[in-house]
PDB file of C-alpha atoms in Angstrom:
ATOM      1  CA  MET A  21       0.000   0.000   0.000  1.00  0.00           C
ATOM      2  CA  THR A  22       1.418   3.411  -0.957  1.00  0.00           C
ATOM      3  CA  GLU A  23       1.614   6.409   1.362  1.00  0.00           C
ATOM      4  CA  THR A  24      -1.273   8.184  -0.405  1.00  0.00           C
ATOM      5  CA  GLU A  25      -3.544   5.173  -0.012  1.00  0.00           C
ATOM      6  CA  LYS A  26      -2.685   4.970   3.695  1.00  0.00           C
ATOM      7  CA  GLN A  27      -3.583   8.616   4.207  1.00  0.00           C
ATOM      8  CA  THR A  28      -6.831   8.173   2.300  1.00  0.00           C
ATOM      9  CA  ALA A  29      -7.741   5.133   4.408  1.00  0.00           C
ATOM     10  CA  ARG A  30      -7.023   7.012   7.671  1.00  0.00           C
ATOM     11  CA  SER A  31      -8.913  10.158   6.756  1.00  0.00           C
ATOM     12  CA  THR A  32     -12.348  10.589   8.235  1.00  0.00           C
ATOM     13  CA  SER A  33     -15.267  12.568   6.957  1.00  0.00           C
ATOM     14  CA  SER A  34     -14.316  15.504   9.193  1.00  0.00           C
ATOM     15  CA  ASP A  35     -10.931  15.753   7.457  1.00  0.00           C
ATOM     16  CA  LEU A  36     -12.495  16.173   4.033  1.00  0.00           C
ATOM     17  CA  PRO A  37     -13.115  19.741   2.885  1.00  0.00           C
ATOM     18  CA  ARG A  38     -16.749  20.765   2.997  1.00  0.00           C
ATOM     19  CA  ARG A  39     -18.378  21.801  -0.228  1.00  0.00           C
ATOM     20  CA  SER A  40     -19.422  25.427  -0.168  1.00  0.00           C
ATOM     21  CA  VAL A  41     -22.480  25.195  -2.387  1.00  0.00           C
ATOM     22  CA  VAL A  42     -24.642  27.735  -0.557  1.00  0.00           C
ATOM     23  CA  SER A  43     -21.799  30.231  -0.205  1.00  0.00           C
ATOM     24  CA  VAL A  44     -20.767  29.905  -3.849  1.00  0.00           C
ATOM     25  CA  VAL A  45     -24.346  30.481  -5.013  1.00  0.00           C
ATOM     26  CA  GLY A  46     -24.537  33.487  -2.689  1.00  0.00           C
ATOM     27  CA  LEU A  47     -21.253  34.801  -4.028  1.00  0.00           C
ATOM     28  CA  ASN A  48     -22.591  34.511  -7.577  1.00  0.00           C
ATOM     29  CA  PHE A  49     -25.746  36.436  -6.639  1.00  0.00           C
ATOM     30  CA  ALA A  50     -23.647  39.087  -4.909  1.00  0.00           C
ATOM     31  CA  ILE A  51     -21.270  39.441  -7.866  1.00  0.00           C
ATOM     32  CA  PHE A  52     -24.178  39.826 -10.298  1.00  0.00           C
ATOM     33  CA  GLY A  53     -25.713  42.389  -7.927  1.00  0.00           C
ATOM     34  CA  LEU A  54     -22.480  44.362  -7.759  1.00  0.00           C
ATOM     35  CA  ILE A  55     -22.055  44.272 -11.532  1.00  0.00           C
ATOM     36  CA  ALA A  56     -25.663  45.407 -11.986  1.00  0.00           C
ATOM     37  CA  ALA A  57     -25.184  48.219  -9.453  1.00  0.00           C
ATOM     38  CA  VAL A  58     -21.956  49.490 -11.001  1.00  0.00           C
ATOM     39  CA  LEU A  59     -23.287  49.341 -14.550  1.00  0.00           C
ATOM     40  CA  SER A  60     -26.787  50.605 -13.720  1.00  0.00           C
ATOM     41  CA  PRO A  61     -26.481  54.038 -15.397  1.00  0.00           C
ATOM     42  CA  TRP A  62     -25.452  52.457 -18.699  1.00  0.00           C
ATOM     43  CA  ILE A  63     -27.849  49.528 -18.473  1.00  0.00           C
ATOM     44  CA  LEU A  64     -30.786  51.822 -17.749  1.00  0.00           C
ATOM     45  CA  ASP A  65     -29.867  54.002 -20.718  1.00  0.00           C
ATOM     46  CA  ALA A  66     -29.745  50.911 -22.928  1.00  0.00           C
ATOM     47  CA  ILE A  67     -33.031  49.339 -21.826  1.00  0.00           C
ATOM     48  CA  ALA A  68     -35.078  52.496 -21.245  1.00  0.00           C
ATOM     49  CA  PRO A  69     -33.776  55.216 -23.585  1.00  0.00           C
ATOM     50  CA  GLU A  70     -37.067  57.141 -23.606  1.00  0.00           C
ATOM     51  CA  ARG A  71     -36.625  58.447 -20.050  1.00  0.00           C
ATOM     52  CA  LYS A  72     -36.801  62.168 -19.465  1.00  0.00           C
ATOM     53  CA  PRO A  73     -33.568  63.950 -18.551  1.00  0.00           C
ATOM     54  CA  MET A  74     -33.164  64.913 -14.899  1.00  0.00           C
ATOM     55  CA  ASP A  75     -33.303  68.647 -15.604  1.00  0.00           C
ATOM     56  CA  GLN A  76     -36.675  68.300 -17.375  1.00  0.00           C
ATOM     57  CA  VAL A  77     -38.082  66.276 -14.477  1.00  0.00           C
ATOM     58  CA  ALA A  78     -36.784  68.892 -12.033  1.00  0.00           C
ATOM     59  CA  VAL A  79     -38.400  71.704 -14.059  1.00  0.00           C
ATOM     60  CA  GLU A  80     -41.744  69.859 -14.098  1.00  0.00           C
ATOM     61  CA  PHE A  81     -41.527  69.247 -10.348  1.00  0.00           C
ATOM     62  CA  ALA A  82     -40.620  72.889  -9.662  1.00  0.00           C
ATOM     63  CA  THR A  83     -43.547  74.013 -11.815  1.00  0.00           C
ATOM     64  CA  LYS A  84     -45.892  71.809  -9.771  1.00  0.00           C
ATOM     65  CA  VAL A  85     -44.513  73.339  -6.557  1.00  0.00           C
ATOM     66  CA  LYS A  86     -45.010  76.827  -7.980  1.00  0.00           C
ATOM     67  CA  ASP A  87     -48.604  76.028  -8.997  1.00  0.00           C
ATOM     68  CA  ARG A  88     -49.348  74.648  -5.524  1.00  0.00           C
ATOM     69  CA  LEU A  89     -47.898  77.742  -3.860  1.00  0.00           C
ATOM     70  CA  ILE A  90     -49.947  80.027  -6.129  1.00  0.00           C
ATOM     71  CA  ALA A  91     -53.115  78.029  -5.413  1.00  0.00           C
ATOM     72  CA  LYS A  92     -52.408  78.206  -1.676  1.00  0.00           C
ATOM     73  CA  ALA A  93     -51.800  81.958  -1.855  1.00  0.00           C
ATOM     74  CA  LYS A  94     -55.143  82.437  -3.650  1.00  0.00           C
ATOM     75  CA  LYS A  95     -56.853  80.176  -1.065  1.00  0.00           C
ATOM     76  CA  GLN A  96     -57.845  77.706  -3.762  1.00  0.00           C
ATOM     77  CA  GLU A  97     -57.494  73.942  -3.859  1.00  0.00           C
ATOM     78  CA  TYR A  98     -54.739  72.664  -6.116  1.00  0.00           C
ATOM     79  CA  VAL A  99     -55.906  70.233  -8.796  1.00  0.00           C
ATOM     80  CA  PRO A 100     -52.983  68.331 -10.324  1.00  0.00           C
ATOM     81  CA  PRO A 101     -53.095  67.671 -14.065  1.00  0.00           C
ATOM     82  CA  VAL A 102     -54.057  64.147 -15.103  1.00  0.00           C
ATOM     83  CA  GLN A 103     -51.072  62.145 -16.265  1.00  0.00           C
ATOM     84  CA  PRO A 104     -51.425  59.123 -18.526  1.00  0.00           C
ATOM     85  CA  ASP A 105     -50.474  55.718 -17.132  1.00  0.00           C
ATOM     86  CA  GLU A 106     -47.052  54.752 -18.468  1.00  0.00           C
ATOM     87  CA  GLY A 107     -47.373  51.052 -17.656  1.00  0.00           C
ATOM     88  CA  PHE A 108     -44.495  48.945 -16.374  1.00  0.00           C
ATOM     89  CA  ASP A 109     -41.254  50.902 -16.106  1.00  0.00           C
ATOM     90  CA  ILE A 110     -38.114  48.796 -15.727  1.00  0.00           C
ATOM     91  CA  ALA A 111     -36.119  51.865 -14.670  1.00  0.00           C
ATOM     92  CA  LYS A 112     -38.144  52.120 -11.457  1.00  0.00           C
ATOM     93  CA  TRP A 113     -37.638  48.448 -10.542  1.00  0.00           C
ATOM     94  CA  TYR A 114     -33.999  48.040 -11.580  1.00  0.00           C
ATOM     95  CA  PRO A 115     -32.461  49.498  -8.383  1.00  0.00           C
ATOM     96  CA  ALA A 116     -34.700  47.274  -6.274  1.00  0.00           C
ATOM     97  CA  GLY A 117     -33.531  44.272  -8.293  1.00  0.00           C
ATOM     98  CA  THR A 118     -29.865  45.055  -7.747  1.00  0.00           C
ATOM     99  CA  ILE A 119     -30.430  45.553  -4.029  1.00  0.00           C
ATOM    100  CA  THR A 120     -32.318  42.238  -3.934  1.00  0.00           C
ATOM    101  CA  LEU A 121     -29.413  40.439  -5.605  1.00  0.00           C
ATOM    102  CA  GLY A 122     -27.002  41.881  -3.052  1.00  0.00           C
ATOM    103  CA  LEU A 123     -29.334  40.930  -0.211  1.00  0.00           C
ATOM    104  CA  CYS A 124     -29.633  37.379  -1.536  1.00  0.00           C
ATOM    105  CA  GLY A 125     -25.841  37.173  -1.629  1.00  0.00           C
ATOM    106  CA  ILE A 126     -25.648  38.331   1.983  1.00  0.00           C
ATOM    107  CA  CYS A 127     -28.326  35.880   3.146  1.00  0.00           C
ATOM    108  CA  LEU A 128     -26.757  32.926   1.344  1.00  0.00           C
ATOM    109  CA  GLY A 129     -23.321  33.870   2.664  1.00  0.00           C
ATOM    110  CA  VAL A 130     -24.665  33.890   6.211  1.00  0.00           C
ATOM    111  CA  GLY A 131     -26.431  30.600   5.499  1.00  0.00           C
ATOM    112  CA  GLY A 132     -23.155  29.110   4.301  1.00  0.00           C
ATOM    113  CA  PHE A 133     -21.436  30.356   7.427  1.00  0.00           C
ATOM    114  CA  CYS A 134     -24.127  28.719   9.569  1.00  0.00           C
ATOM    115  CA  ARG A 135     -23.643  25.450   7.658  1.00  0.00           C
ATOM    116  CA  GLN A 136     -19.933  25.731   8.489  1.00  0.00           C
ATOM    117  CA  GLU A 137     -18.899  25.994   4.864  1.00  0.00           C
ATOM    118  CA  ASN A 138     -15.673  27.681   3.805  1.00  0.00           C
ATOM    119  CA  VAL A 139     -15.481  30.876   5.847  1.00  0.00           C
ATOM    120  CA  ARG A 140     -13.605  32.793   3.152  1.00  0.00           C
ATOM    121  CA  ILE A 141     -16.247  32.161   0.519  1.00  0.00           C
ATOM    122  CA  SER A 142     -19.063  32.942   2.975  1.00  0.00           C
ATOM    123  CA  ALA A 143     -17.400  36.177   4.040  1.00  0.00           C
ATOM    124  CA  SER A 144     -16.741  37.113   0.420  1.00  0.00           C
ATOM    125  CA  SER A 145     -20.391  36.578  -0.409  1.00  0.00           C
ATOM    126  CA  VAL A 146     -21.470  38.820   2.467  1.00  0.00           C
ATOM    127  CA  ALA A 147     -18.898  41.512   1.629  1.00  0.00           C
ATOM    128  CA  VAL A 148     -19.670  41.637  -2.098  1.00  0.00           C
ATOM    129  CA  GLY A 149     -23.438  41.645  -1.430  1.00  0.00           C
ATOM    130  CA  LEU A 150     -23.017  44.510   1.008  1.00  0.00           C
ATOM    131  CA  ALA A 151     -20.887  46.386  -1.526  1.00  0.00           C
ATOM    132  CA  ALA A 152     -23.632  45.989  -4.155  1.00  0.00           C
ATOM    133  CA  ILE A 153     -26.254  47.415  -1.805  1.00  0.00           C
ATOM    134  CA  VAL A 154     -24.042  50.297  -0.665  1.00  0.00           C
ATOM    135  CA  PHE A 155     -23.090  51.207  -4.229  1.00  0.00           C
ATOM    136  CA  GLN A 156     -26.720  51.191  -5.396  1.00  0.00           C
ATOM    137  CA  TYR A 157     -27.807  53.349  -2.450  1.00  0.00           C
ATOM    138  CA  PHE A 158     -24.881  55.689  -3.137  1.00  0.00           C
ATOM    139  CA  LEU A 159     -26.108  56.161  -6.713  1.00  0.00           C
ATOM    140  CA  LEU A 160     -29.677  56.760  -5.509  1.00  0.00           C
ATOM    141  CA  LEU A 161     -28.463  59.236  -2.880  1.00  0.00           C
ATOM    142  CA  ALA A 162     -26.323  61.129  -5.390  1.00  0.00           C
ATOM    143  CA  ALA A 163     -29.228  61.341  -7.849  1.00  0.00           C
ATOM    144  CA  THR A 164     -31.569  62.568  -5.089  1.00  0.00           C
ATOM    145  CA  ILE A 165     -29.142  65.273  -3.985  1.00  0.00           C
ATOM    146  CA  LEU A 166     -28.707  66.453  -7.584  1.00  0.00           C
ATOM    147  CA  PHE A 167     -32.473  66.458  -8.077  1.00  0.00           C
ATOM    148  CA  PHE A 168     -33.111  68.641  -5.017  1.00  0.00           C
ATOM    149  CA  LEU A 169     -30.286  71.000  -5.981  1.00  0.00           C
ATOM    150  CA  LEU A 170     -31.808  71.419  -9.441  1.00  0.00           C
ATOM    151  CA  ILE A 171     -35.233  72.100  -7.923  1.00  0.00           C
ATOM    152  CA  GLY A 172     -33.745  74.728  -5.614  1.00  0.00           C
ATOM    153  CA  ILE A 173     -31.946  76.415  -8.500  1.00  0.00           C
ATOM    154  CA  ILE A 174     -35.083  76.421 -10.649  1.00  0.00           C
ATOM    155  CA  LEU A 175     -37.288  77.796  -7.873  1.00  0.00           C
ATOM    156  CA  SER A 176     -34.681  80.456  -7.160  1.00  0.00           C
ATOM    157  CA  ALA A 177     -34.569  81.399 -10.845  1.00  0.00           C
ATOM    158  CA  LEU A 178     -38.364  81.680 -10.853  1.00  0.00           C
ATOM    159  CA  GLY A 179     -38.116  84.068  -7.876  1.00  0.00           C
ATOM    160  CA  ILE A 180     -40.033  81.809  -5.473  1.00  0.00           C
ATOM    161  CA  ASP A 181     -38.976  81.681  -1.863  1.00  0.00           C
ATOM    162  CA  LEU A 182     -40.271  78.764   0.154  1.00  0.00           C
ATOM    163  CA  PRO A 183     -42.053  79.811   3.342  1.00  0.00           C
ATOM    164  CA  SER A 184     -40.083  79.253   6.505  1.00  0.00           C
ATOM    165  CA  PRO A 185     -41.774  77.404   9.378  1.00  0.00           C
TER     166      PRO A 185
END
């Protein structure tokens, strides 16, 4: 009997490396989530090119605010214009999908850790999933800050001061 065969015969099931199926699946979800989060501006432009630019949306929003303030000053009730239903918009659901992929990666990484799978793969799954969520929220936060800055600039250009409390 050779040395390798002796070692194989002596090894028990606890000596064998555990397969990290759950962690690897979680890592794949997390990687796809991170890729989707990083590439989201370009992917959204490719799949939904008919979106309005941010400055046009900000102008429309500022106009609605101005109309509401004028109606309130005249002691009238503001009636918003009727907008047609646009149907399903992938651009609204895409960020939620990327966050869901990152969250699935985190959950499966924790599940792999609980099953005592390879700790490095489990930790990588959690870290990459968290990075996908943080990056997507960073993009949403940056877009929100830009949107409110544009609204403030537009309202200032229109000469409207918001009432202080």
